[in-house]
Coordinates of C-alpha atoms and ligand atoms in Angstrom, one line a residue:
M1 CA 117.2 47.1 56.4
P2 CA 119.2 48.0 59.5
D3 CA 119.6 51.7 60.4
K4 CA 123.4 51.5 60.8
P5 CA 125.1 48.5 59.4
S6 CA 128.3 47.5 61.2
K7 CA 131.4 46.6 59.2
N8 CA 130.6 46.0 55.5
F9 CA 132.2 43.2 53.4
I10 CA 134.6 45.6 51.7
E11 CA 135.9 46.9 55.1
E12 CA 136.4 43.3 56.0
I13 CA 138.5 42.7 52.9
V14 CA 140.5 45.9 53.6
E15 CA 141.2 44.9 57.2
K16 CA 142.3 41.4 56.2
D17 CA 144.7 42.9 53.6
L18 CA 146.0 45.3 56.3
D19 CA 146.5 42.4 58.7
E20 CA 148.4 40.5 56.0
N21 CA 150.4 43.6 55.0
R22 CA 149.2 43.0 51.4
Y23 CA 150.0 46.5 50.1
E24 CA 152.6 47.5 52.7
G25 CA 149.9 48.8 54.8
R26 CA 148.5 51.1 52.1
V27 CA 144.9 51.7 51.4
H28 CA 144.4 53.7 48.2
T29 CA 141.0 54.0 46.5
R30 CA 139.6 56.2 43.7
F31 CA 136.3 57.6 42.5
P32 CA 136.4 57.4 38.7
P33 CA 133.5 59.2 37.1
E34 CA 133.2 59.6 33.3
P35 CA 132.5 63.3 32.7
N36 CA 129.5 62.6 30.4
G37 CA 126.8 63.8 32.7
Y38 CA 126.1 65.1 36.2
L39 CA 126.5 62.9 39.2
H40 CA 123.5 61.3 40.8
I41 CA 122.7 59.8 44.2
G42 CA 124.0 56.4 43.0
H43 CA 127.4 58.1 42.5
A44 CA 127.1 59.5 46.0
K45 CA 127.2 55.9 47.2
S46 CA 130.4 55.2 45.3
I47 CA 131.9 58.5 46.5
C48 CA 131.1 57.9 50.2
L49 CA 132.4 54.4 49.9
N50 CA 135.7 55.2 48.2
F51 CA 136.5 58.3 50.2
G52 CA 135.0 56.7 53.4
I53 CA 137.3 53.6 53.2
A54 CA 140.3 55.8 52.6
E55 CA 139.4 58.0 55.6
K56 CA 138.7 55.1 57.9
Y57 CA 141.9 53.3 57.2
N58 CA 144.2 56.3 57.0
G59 CA 144.5 55.9 53.3
K60 CA 144.1 58.1 50.2
C61 CA 141.4 58.5 47.6
N62 CA 141.9 59.9 44.2
L63 CA 139.4 61.8 42.1
R64 CA 140.0 60.5 38.6
F65 CA 138.1 61.4 35.5
D66 CA 137.7 58.4 33.3
D67 CA 137.6 60.5 30.2
T68 CA 138.5 58.1 27.4
N69 CA 135.5 58.7 25.1
P70 CA 135.5 62.0 23.2
L71 CA 132.0 61.6 21.9
K72 CA 130.0 62.4 25.1
E73 CA 132.5 64.0 27.5
G74 CA 132.9 67.7 28.3
K75 CA 134.3 70.4 30.6
E76 CA 130.8 71.3 32.0
Y77 CA 130.6 67.8 33.4
V78 CA 134.1 68.0 34.9
K79 CA 133.2 71.2 36.6
S80 CA 130.0 69.9 38.0
I81 CA 131.5 66.7 39.3
I82 CA 134.3 68.5 41.1
E83 CA 131.8 70.8 42.7
D84 CA 129.5 67.9 43.8
V85 CA 132.3 65.8 45.3
K86 CA 133.5 68.8 47.3
W87 CA 130.0 69.7 48.4
L88 CA 129.5 66.2 49.7
G89 CA 132.5 67.0 51.9
F90 CA 135.3 65.0 50.4
D91 CA 138.9 66.1 49.7
W92 CA 141.2 64.5 47.1
E93 CA 144.0 67.0 48.1
D94 CA 146.5 67.1 45.1
R95 CA 145.2 63.9 43.6
L96 CA 143.0 65.0 40.8
F97 CA 143.7 62.9 37.7
F98 CA 142.5 62.5 34.2
A99 CA 142.7 59.2 32.3
S100 CA 143.3 61.2 29.1
D101 CA 146.6 62.3 30.6
Y102 CA 147.7 58.6 30.4
F103 CA 146.9 58.2 26.7
E104 CA 150.6 58.2 25.8
R105 CA 151.5 55.5 28.4
M106 CA 148.5 53.4 27.5
Y107 CA 149.6 53.5 23.9
E108 CA 153.1 52.4 24.8
L109 CA 151.8 49.5 26.8
A110 CA 149.6 48.5 23.9
V111 CA 152.7 48.4 21.7
E112 CA 154.3 46.3 24.3
L113 CA 151.4 43.9 24.2
I114 CA 151.6 43.7 20.4
K115 CA 155.3 42.9 20.8
K116 CA 154.5 40.1 23.1
G117 CA 152.2 38.7 20.5
K118 CA 149.2 39.4 22.7
A119 CA 147.4 42.0 20.6
Y120 CA 146.6 42.4 16.9
V121 CA 145.1 44.9 14.5
C122 CA 141.8 43.6 13.2
D123 CA 139.9 44.7 10.1
L124 CA 136.5 43.3 11.0
S125 CA 133.7 45.7 11.4
N126 CA 131.9 46.1 14.7
E127 CA 129.1 44.1 13.4
E128 CA 131.4 41.3 12.2
I129 CA 133.2 41.3 15.6
R130 CA 129.9 40.7 17.2
Q131 CA 129.0 37.9 14.9
Y132 CA 132.4 36.2 15.4
R133 CA 132.1 36.5 19.2
G134 CA 129.8 33.5 19.6
T135 CA 127.4 33.2 22.5
L136 CA 127.3 31.9 26.0
T137 CA 126.6 28.4 24.7
Q138 CA 128.7 28.6 21.5
P139 CA 132.4 29.4 21.1
G140 CA 133.4 32.3 18.9
K141 CA 135.3 32.2 15.6
E142 CA 138.8 33.5 15.2
S143 CA 139.2 36.7 13.2
P144 CA 141.0 36.2 9.8
Y145 CA 143.4 39.0 10.9
R146 CA 144.3 37.3 14.2
N147 CA 147.6 35.9 13.0
R148 CA 149.2 39.0 11.5
S149 CA 152.9 39.3 12.2
I150 CA 154.1 41.4 15.0
E151 CA 155.8 43.8 12.6
E152 CA 152.6 44.2 10.6
N153 CA 150.6 44.8 13.7
L154 CA 153.1 47.4 14.9
D155 CA 153.0 49.2 11.6
L156 CA 149.2 49.2 11.3
F157 CA 148.7 50.3 14.9
E158 CA 151.0 53.2 14.5
R159 CA 149.2 54.2 11.3
M160 CA 145.9 53.9 13.2
K161 CA 147.3 56.3 15.7
N162 CA 148.4 58.7 12.9
G163 CA 144.9 58.9 11.5
E164 CA 145.6 57.0 8.3
F165 CA 142.5 54.9 8.4
E166 CA 138.8 55.5 8.4
E167 CA 136.7 55.4 11.6
G168 CA 135.4 51.9 12.1
S169 CA 137.8 50.3 9.6
K170 CA 140.2 48.8 12.2
T171 CA 140.5 48.0 15.9
L172 CA 143.3 46.8 18.1
R173 CA 142.2 43.6 19.9
A174 CA 143.7 41.6 22.7
K175 CA 144.6 38.0 21.5
I176 CA 143.2 35.8 24.2
D177 CA 140.8 33.0 23.5
M178 CA 137.8 32.9 21.2
A179 CA 136.4 29.9 23.0
H180 CA 136.7 31.3 26.5
P181 CA 133.6 30.7 28.6
N182 CA 133.6 34.4 29.5
L183 CA 132.7 36.5 26.5
N184 CA 134.8 39.4 27.6
M185 CA 137.9 37.3 27.0
R186 CA 137.1 36.6 23.4
D187 CA 139.6 38.9 21.9
P188 CA 138.2 42.2 23.3
V189 CA 138.7 45.5 21.6
M190 CA 141.3 47.7 23.2
Y191 CA 141.4 50.6 20.7
R192 CA 139.0 52.0 18.2
I193 CA 139.4 54.8 15.6
I194 CA 137.4 57.9 16.5
K195 CA 138.1 61.0 14.6
K196 CA 136.7 63.5 17.0
P197 CA 138.5 66.1 19.1
H198 CA 138.8 65.3 22.8
Y199 CA 137.8 68.0 25.2
R200 CA 141.3 68.0 26.8
Q201 CA 143.5 66.5 24.2
G202 CA 142.1 68.3 21.2
N203 CA 143.0 66.7 17.9
K204 CA 146.0 64.8 19.1
W205 CA 144.4 61.3 19.0
Y206 CA 142.6 59.4 16.4
I207 CA 142.4 56.2 18.5
Y208 CA 140.8 55.9 21.9
P209 CA 141.1 53.1 24.4
T210 CA 138.1 51.1 25.6
Y211 CA 137.0 50.9 29.2
D212 CA 138.5 47.5 29.7
W213 CA 141.9 48.4 28.5
A214 CA 142.0 51.8 30.1
H215 CA 140.6 51.3 33.5
C216 CA 143.0 48.6 34.8
L217 CA 145.9 50.7 33.6
E218 CA 144.6 53.9 35.3
D219 CA 144.3 51.9 38.6
S220 CA 147.7 50.4 38.1
F221 CA 149.4 53.7 37.3
E222 CA 147.9 55.3 40.4
L223 CA 148.9 52.3 42.6
I224 CA 145.3 51.8 43.7
T225 CA 145.0 49.0 46.2
H226 CA 141.2 48.4 46.2
S227 CA 139.4 49.2 43.0
L228 CA 135.8 49.4 44.0
C229 CA 133.2 49.2 41.2
T230 CA 129.6 48.2 40.7
L231 CA 128.5 44.6 40.0
E232 CA 128.3 44.9 36.2
F233 CA 132.1 44.8 36.1
A234 CA 132.4 41.5 37.9
D235 CA 132.5 39.7 34.5
H236 CA 135.3 42.0 33.4
R237 CA 137.5 41.4 36.4
I238 CA 139.2 38.4 34.7
L239 CA 140.2 40.7 31.8
Y240 CA 141.3 43.5 34.1
E241 CA 143.7 41.0 35.7
W242 CA 144.7 39.4 32.4
F243 CA 145.9 42.7 31.0
L244 CA 148.0 43.6 34.1
D245 CA 149.4 40.1 34.3
Q246 CA 150.5 40.1 30.6
L247 CA 152.2 43.5 31.1
E248 CA 153.7 42.4 34.5
I249 CA 152.8 45.7 36.1
Y250 CA 151.3 46.6 39.5
K251 CA 148.0 44.9 40.0
P252 CA 145.2 46.4 42.2
Q253 CA 142.4 44.3 43.5
Q254 CA 139.0 44.9 41.9
I255 CA 136.0 44.5 44.3
E256 CA 132.4 44.8 43.1
F257 CA 129.5 46.0 45.2
G258 CA 125.8 46.4 44.5
R259 CA 124.4 49.4 42.7
L260 CA 122.1 51.8 44.5
N261 CA 118.7 52.3 42.9
L262 CA 115.9 54.5 44.2
T263 CA 112.1 54.1 43.8
Y264 CA 110.2 56.6 41.6
T265 CA 113.3 57.7 39.7
V266 CA 116.0 56.5 37.3
L267 CA 119.7 56.5 38.1
S268 CA 121.4 56.3 34.8
K269 CA 123.2 59.2 33.2
R270 CA 121.9 58.2 29.8
K271 CA 118.3 58.4 30.9
L272 CA 118.8 61.5 33.0
S273 CA 120.3 63.2 30.1
I274 CA 117.3 62.4 28.0
L275 CA 115.1 64.1 30.6
V276 CA 117.3 67.2 30.3
K277 CA 117.8 67.3 26.6
E278 CA 114.1 66.6 25.8
G279 CA 112.9 69.2 28.3
Y280 CA 111.1 67.0 30.8
V281 CA 113.0 68.9 33.5
N282 CA 114.7 72.3 33.6
G283 CA 118.3 71.2 33.5
W284 CA 120.5 68.8 35.4
D285 CA 120.0 70.7 38.6
D286 CA 116.2 70.7 38.4
P287 CA 115.1 70.1 42.0
R288 CA 113.2 67.0 40.9
M289 CA 116.3 65.3 39.5
P290 CA 118.1 62.6 41.6
T291 CA 121.4 64.4 40.7
I292 CA 123.6 65.8 43.4
A293 CA 123.1 69.2 41.9
G294 CA 119.3 68.7 41.8
L295 CA 119.2 67.5 45.4
R296 CA 121.4 70.4 46.5
R297 CA 119.2 73.0 44.8
R298 CA 116.1 71.3 46.2
G299 CA 117.6 71.9 49.7
Y300 CA 119.1 68.6 50.7
T301 CA 122.2 68.8 52.9
P302 CA 125.4 66.9 52.3
E303 CA 124.9 65.4 55.8
A304 CA 121.5 64.0 55.0
I305 CA 122.8 62.4 51.8
R306 CA 125.8 60.9 53.5
D307 CA 123.5 59.6 56.3
F308 CA 121.2 58.1 53.6
V309 CA 124.0 56.4 51.8
E310 CA 125.4 54.9 55.0
R311 CA 122.0 53.5 56.0
T312 CA 121.7 51.8 52.6
G313 CA 124.7 49.7 53.5
V314 CA 127.2 48.1 51.1
S315 CA 126.3 44.7 49.7
R316 CA 127.1 42.2 47.0
T317 CA 123.7 42.6 45.3
D318 CA 122.0 45.5 43.7
S319 CA 119.3 47.1 45.8
V320 CA 116.3 49.3 45.3
V321 CA 115.9 51.7 48.2
D322 CA 112.6 53.4 49.1
Y323 CA 112.7 57.1 48.3
A324 CA 111.0 57.7 51.7
L325 CA 114.2 56.8 53.4
L326 CA 116.0 59.6 51.6
E327 CA 113.2 62.0 52.7
H328 CA 113.4 60.6 56.2
C329 CA 117.1 61.5 56.4
I330 CA 116.7 65.1 55.3
R331 CA 113.8 65.5 57.8
E332 CA 115.9 64.2 60.6
D333 CA 118.7 66.6 59.8
L334 CA 116.6 69.7 59.2
N335 CA 114.4 69.0 62.3
K336 CA 117.5 69.8 64.3
R337 CA 118.7 72.9 62.5
A338 CA 116.0 74.5 60.4
N339 CA 114.2 77.5 62.0
R340 CA 110.5 77.4 62.1
V341 CA 108.6 80.2 60.4
M342 CA 105.1 80.9 59.1
A343 CA 104.1 81.0 55.5
V344 CA 100.7 80.8 53.9
L345 CA 100.8 79.0 50.6
N346 CA 97.2 79.3 49.6
P347 CA 95.9 82.4 51.4
V348 CA 92.5 83.6 52.4
K349 CA 92.0 86.8 54.4
V350 CA 90.8 86.9 58.0
I351 CA 89.6 90.2 59.5
I352 CA 89.6 90.4 63.2
E353 CA 86.8 92.9 63.7
N354 CA 87.5 93.7 67.4
Y355 CA 91.2 94.4 66.9
P356 CA 92.1 98.1 66.5
E357 CA 92.7 99.2 62.9
D358 CA 96.1 100.8 63.4
K359 CA 97.5 98.6 66.1
V360 CA 100.5 96.3 65.5
E361 CA 101.9 94.0 68.2
W362 CA 105.3 92.4 67.8
L363 CA 104.9 88.9 69.3
D364 CA 107.6 86.5 70.4
A365 CA 108.0 83.4 68.3
E366 CA 110.4 80.6 69.1
N367 CA 112.7 79.8 66.3
N368 CA 113.2 76.1 66.9
P369 CA 111.8 74.1 69.8
E370 CA 114.4 71.4 69.0
D371 CA 117.3 73.8 69.5
K372 CA 117.1 75.9 72.5
N373 CA 120.0 78.1 71.3
A374 CA 118.0 79.1 68.2
G375 CA 116.3 81.9 70.2
F376 CA 113.2 83.9 69.4
R377 CA 112.2 86.4 66.8
K378 CA 109.4 89.0 66.6
I379 CA 106.4 88.6 64.4
P380 CA 103.9 91.3 63.7
F381 CA 100.2 90.8 64.4
C382 CA 97.4 93.1 63.3
R383 CA 93.7 93.3 62.3
E384 CA 94.1 91.6 58.9
I385 CA 95.9 88.4 58.5
Y386 CA 96.1 85.5 56.0
I387 CA 95.5 81.8 56.8
E388 CA 95.4 78.8 54.5
R389 CA 92.2 78.5 52.6
E390 CA 92.1 74.8 53.6
D391 CA 92.1 75.8 57.2
F392 CA 88.6 77.1 57.0
M393 CA 85.4 75.1 56.1
E394 CA 81.9 76.5 56.1
D395 CA 80.4 73.1 56.7
P396 CA 83.0 71.0 58.4
P397 CA 82.9 67.3 58.8
K398 CA 83.4 65.6 62.1
K399 CA 87.0 65.7 63.3
Y400 CA 87.8 68.9 61.4
F401 CA 89.4 70.9 64.2
R402 CA 90.3 74.0 62.2
L403 CA 88.3 77.2 61.7
A404 CA 84.6 77.1 60.9
P405 CA 81.6 79.3 61.6
D406 CA 81.3 79.9 65.4
R407 CA 84.4 77.7 66.0
E408 CA 87.4 78.9 68.0
V409 CA 91.0 78.1 67.1
R410 CA 94.5 79.2 68.2
L411 CA 96.7 81.4 66.0
K412 CA 100.2 80.1 66.6
H413 CA 102.2 82.5 68.9
A414 CA 99.2 84.9 68.9
Y415 CA 95.6 84.7 70.1
Y416 CA 92.4 82.7 70.1
I417 CA 90.0 83.7 67.3
R418 CA 86.4 82.8 66.7
C419 CA 84.7 83.0 63.3
V420 CA 81.6 85.1 63.3
D421 CA 80.9 85.7 59.6
V422 CA 82.0 84.9 56.1
K423 CA 82.1 87.2 53.1
K424 CA 81.9 85.8 49.6
D425 CA 82.5 87.2 46.1
E426 CA 80.0 87.0 43.2
N427 CA 81.1 83.5 42.4
G428 CA 80.4 82.2 45.9
E429 CA 84.0 81.9 46.7
I430 CA 85.1 82.9 50.2
K431 CA 86.7 86.4 50.2
E432 CA 87.0 87.2 53.8
I433 CA 86.5 85.4 57.1
I434 CA 85.3 87.7 59.9
C435 CA 86.6 86.8 63.4
R436 CA 86.8 88.2 66.9
Y437 CA 89.8 87.6 69.0
D438 CA 90.1 87.1 72.8
P439 CA 92.5 89.8 74.1
D440 CA 93.0 87.6 77.2
S441 CA 94.7 84.8 75.1
K442 CA 97.9 86.5 74.2
G443 CA 100.7 84.1 73.2
G444 CA 98.0 81.6 72.3
W445 CA 96.8 80.5 75.7
S446 CA 93.5 81.6 77.2
K447 CA 93.4 82.9 80.8
D448 CA 90.4 80.8 81.8
G449 CA 92.0 77.6 80.7
R450 CA 89.5 77.2 77.8
K451 CA 90.9 74.7 75.3
V452 CA 90.8 74.7 71.5
K453 CA 91.7 71.8 69.3
G454 CA 93.2 73.6 66.3
T455 CA 96.3 75.7 65.9
L456 CA 96.7 77.6 62.7
H457 CA 99.7 79.3 61.2
W458 CA 99.1 82.8 59.7
V459 CA 100.8 85.9 58.6
S460 CA 100.0 89.6 59.0
A461 CA 98.5 90.9 55.8
R462 CA 100.1 94.3 56.2
H463 CA 103.6 93.0 56.8
C464 CA 103.9 89.8 54.8
I465 CA 105.9 89.4 51.7
D466 CA 104.8 87.8 48.5
A467 CA 106.6 84.7 47.2
E468 CA 106.5 81.9 44.8
V469 CA 106.6 78.4 46.3
R470 CA 107.3 75.3 44.2
L471 CA 105.9 72.0 45.4
Y472 CA 107.3 68.7 44.0
E473 CA 106.2 65.2 43.6
H474 CA 108.2 62.2 42.4
L475 CA 109.3 62.5 38.8
F476 CA 107.7 59.2 37.9
T477 CA 104.4 57.7 38.8
K478 CA 105.7 54.2 39.1
E479 CA 108.0 52.8 41.8
N480 CA 110.1 51.3 39.0
P481 CA 109.8 53.6 36.0
D482 CA 111.8 51.1 34.0
E483 CA 109.3 48.3 34.3
D484 CA 107.8 49.5 31.0
E485 CA 109.7 49.5 27.7
D486 CA 109.8 53.3 27.6
F487 CA 110.5 54.9 31.0
L488 CA 109.3 58.2 29.7
Q489 CA 105.7 57.0 29.6
N490 CA 105.8 56.9 33.4
I491 CA 106.7 60.6 33.8
N492 CA 104.5 62.2 36.5
P493 CA 102.7 65.2 34.9
N494 CA 102.2 66.7 38.3
S495 CA 105.8 66.6 39.5
L496 CA 105.9 70.4 39.8
V497 CA 103.3 72.8 41.1
M498 CA 104.1 76.5 41.2
L499 CA 102.2 78.5 43.7
K500 CA 102.6 82.2 42.7
N501 CA 100.6 83.9 45.5
C502 CA 102.1 82.8 48.7
K503 CA 102.5 85.0 51.8
L504 CA 105.5 84.8 54.1
E505 CA 106.2 86.3 57.4
P506 CA 108.5 89.4 57.1
S507 CA 111.5 87.8 58.8
L508 CA 112.0 85.8 55.5
K509 CA 112.7 89.0 53.6
D510 CA 116.5 88.6 53.6
A511 CA 116.6 84.8 53.3
K512 CA 119.6 83.9 51.1
V513 CA 119.6 81.4 48.3
G514 CA 120.2 77.9 49.8
E515 CA 118.8 78.9 53.2
R516 CA 116.4 76.3 54.7
F517 CA 113.4 76.7 56.9
Q518 CA 110.5 74.7 58.3
F519 CA 107.3 76.4 57.2
L520 CA 105.0 75.4 60.1
R521 CA 102.7 72.5 59.2
K522 CA 103.8 72.7 55.5
G523 CA 107.3 71.1 55.4
Y524 CA 110.9 72.1 54.9
F525 CA 111.7 74.7 52.3
C526 CA 114.8 76.1 50.7
V527 CA 115.4 79.4 48.8
D528 CA 115.8 78.6 45.1
K529 CA 118.4 80.2 42.9
D530 CA 115.6 81.8 40.8
S531 CA 114.8 84.1 43.8
T532 CA 115.0 87.8 43.4
A533 CA 114.6 90.7 45.8
E534 CA 111.2 91.4 44.3
K535 CA 110.0 87.8 44.2
P536 CA 111.6 85.2 46.5
V537 CA 111.2 81.6 45.3
F538 CA 111.1 78.6 47.7
N539 CA 111.4 74.9 46.9
R540 CA 109.6 72.5 49.1
I541 CA 112.3 70.0 50.1
V542 CA 110.0 67.6 51.8
T543 CA 106.7 67.5 53.7
L544 CA 106.5 66.9 57.4
K545 CA 104.8 63.6 57.1
D546 CA 107.3 60.9 57.6
S547 CA 106.2 57.9 55.6
W548 CA 109.5 56.1 56.3
A549 CA 109.0 56.1 60.0
K550 CA 105.6 54.5 59.4
I551 CA 107.1 51.8 57.1
K552 CA 109.8 51.1 59.7
N553 CA 107.3 50.8 62.5
K554 CA 105.3 48.3 60.5
L555 CA 108.4 46.3 59.9
T556 CA 109.6 46.2 63.5
Ligands
ATP1 P1 125.4 55.5 34.8 O1 124.9 54.1 34.7 O2 124.5 56.4 35.6 O3 125.8 56.1 33.5 P2 128.1 54.9 35.3 O4 128.5 53.8 36.1 O5 128.3 54.8 33.9 O6 126.7 55.4 35.7 P3 130.5 56.4 36.0 O7 130.8 57.8 35.8 O8 131.2 55.4 35.1 O9 128.9 56.2 35.7 O10 130.5 56.0 37.5 C1 131.6 56.4 38.4 C2 131.5 55.4 39.5 O11 130.3 55.4 40.2 C3 131.7 54.0 39.0 O12 132.6 53.3 39.9 C4 130.3 53.4 39.2 O13 130.4 52.0 39.4 C5 129.7 54.2 40.3 N1 128.3 54.2 40.3 C6 127.5 54.6 39.2 N2 126.2 54.4 39.5 C7 126.1 53.9 40.7 C8 125.0 53.5 41.5 N3 123.8 53.6 41.1 N4 125.3 52.9 42.7 C9 126.6 52.8 43.2 N5 127.7 53.2 42.4 C10 127.4 53.7 41.2
MG2 MG1 129.9 54.5 32.7

């Protein structure tokens, strides 16, 4: 996969259309989510593509809610989608539309189609319609209601609309061709009776349009030029065009592109909503979720997500992208802008016996070596500090360069220390590590040029603040969670680890929700919305180990 693809095939189509003045020089796209769940990273691809094309060719992009099914849609989802698209950095100006606002016009056009003899009211049940449809190898069978008179159809359709019939007892169907090689053309359903209130229309409607009927009209009403959708709609394009041709109204061009999939997760609102409803995660914005809201809460930046989407390119086939690429993108972004700080996630105490009891030194620490403008801060040093438990070993193997009995290491920004003793509790667990420091190594460099191999991060025990830190792994244990019948059996039981006793340097005291840092040696972290003044909570966004760079090096 190239890092930065040049022009994609959709841009080539758009440029050709512009050259040929196909839509009087207009480029007008739309992002058409159904408000039946939160947006995920796959939607981000569609958003970037639609808004990106409009931006690049001086066109427009609408945000349109495809809210034609009252059963699963709701205001909460509308709100979250609006927030997510904005957060990604896109602007639809005054072009926020709702398909449900077009119900009246859609109804009138359906009446027109009936008048043209191109649609009829059918009394077959759903099951019967399926049986009559035939298969890829066998033609379908015509419905016994197919040849109702136009007058009868008009009357029945109006009564469907007025709520006179039971749910499931009638549909409105297009009258096309029951032997058509494309099954979508075998008299597809345009309206079904659903007696449920719509979140915006209330109880006004008893019939609701299907996707096939509604979507082409929505695009047509909004004078969309390029209607970009995912591959599963390729087989529906012929129907999309048939409806608009019969009605003789403005016809946009439908273009299909490959869906984005990610390893170790699922990208389907239906499945994500199972994870939420059945409590496998803590809501749509759980930091483990591949939703935009989840990624945002985890600490991802819009820039990193857009960079990721761009690198995955646009193609005519579905793709599965390595999760490591997404992580690589956030690392690259945060490397430039996240300040480095020190935090000890699994603390053990170190006592520096030759350092005066009451003394405190405020040492200079560079905020970000990648950004010279980020400046310095002061960090306190004193006799008792915390280091990571894993940074000390009583009986170290070869190549362990951290602290061990009689070993010397550097404390970042501070001094060299040497371990002289270890104190244990009654269970044999290490309670305190006794060290001596070299007063001539201030800043972490010895005067005599003596070298040490290990550099540890640490915090002052007297000044540090307590925090909870949440570490995450992939939500699923398999690259493709869907390879088994039930994706839920591949849930990773260790996807969340909460560390409740972490120690942070005091500069993090006023960190705000959403602020991001690099904890030296530990990764990039973001303040979670569960944070309180008493107990800050940080999410690990990503570790520092870049497995994507490794994969890429192997490939090239
Ligand atoms: P899901 O399968 O997750 O329910 P959907 O396609 O039903 O998704 P919509 O709300 O209808 O969700 O999608 C809005 C737009 O986003 C559509 O144009 C759809 O094609 C696009 N889209 C959805 N998922 C992806 C994906 N994984 N990659 C690229 N585009 C996507
Ligand atoms: Mg959908």
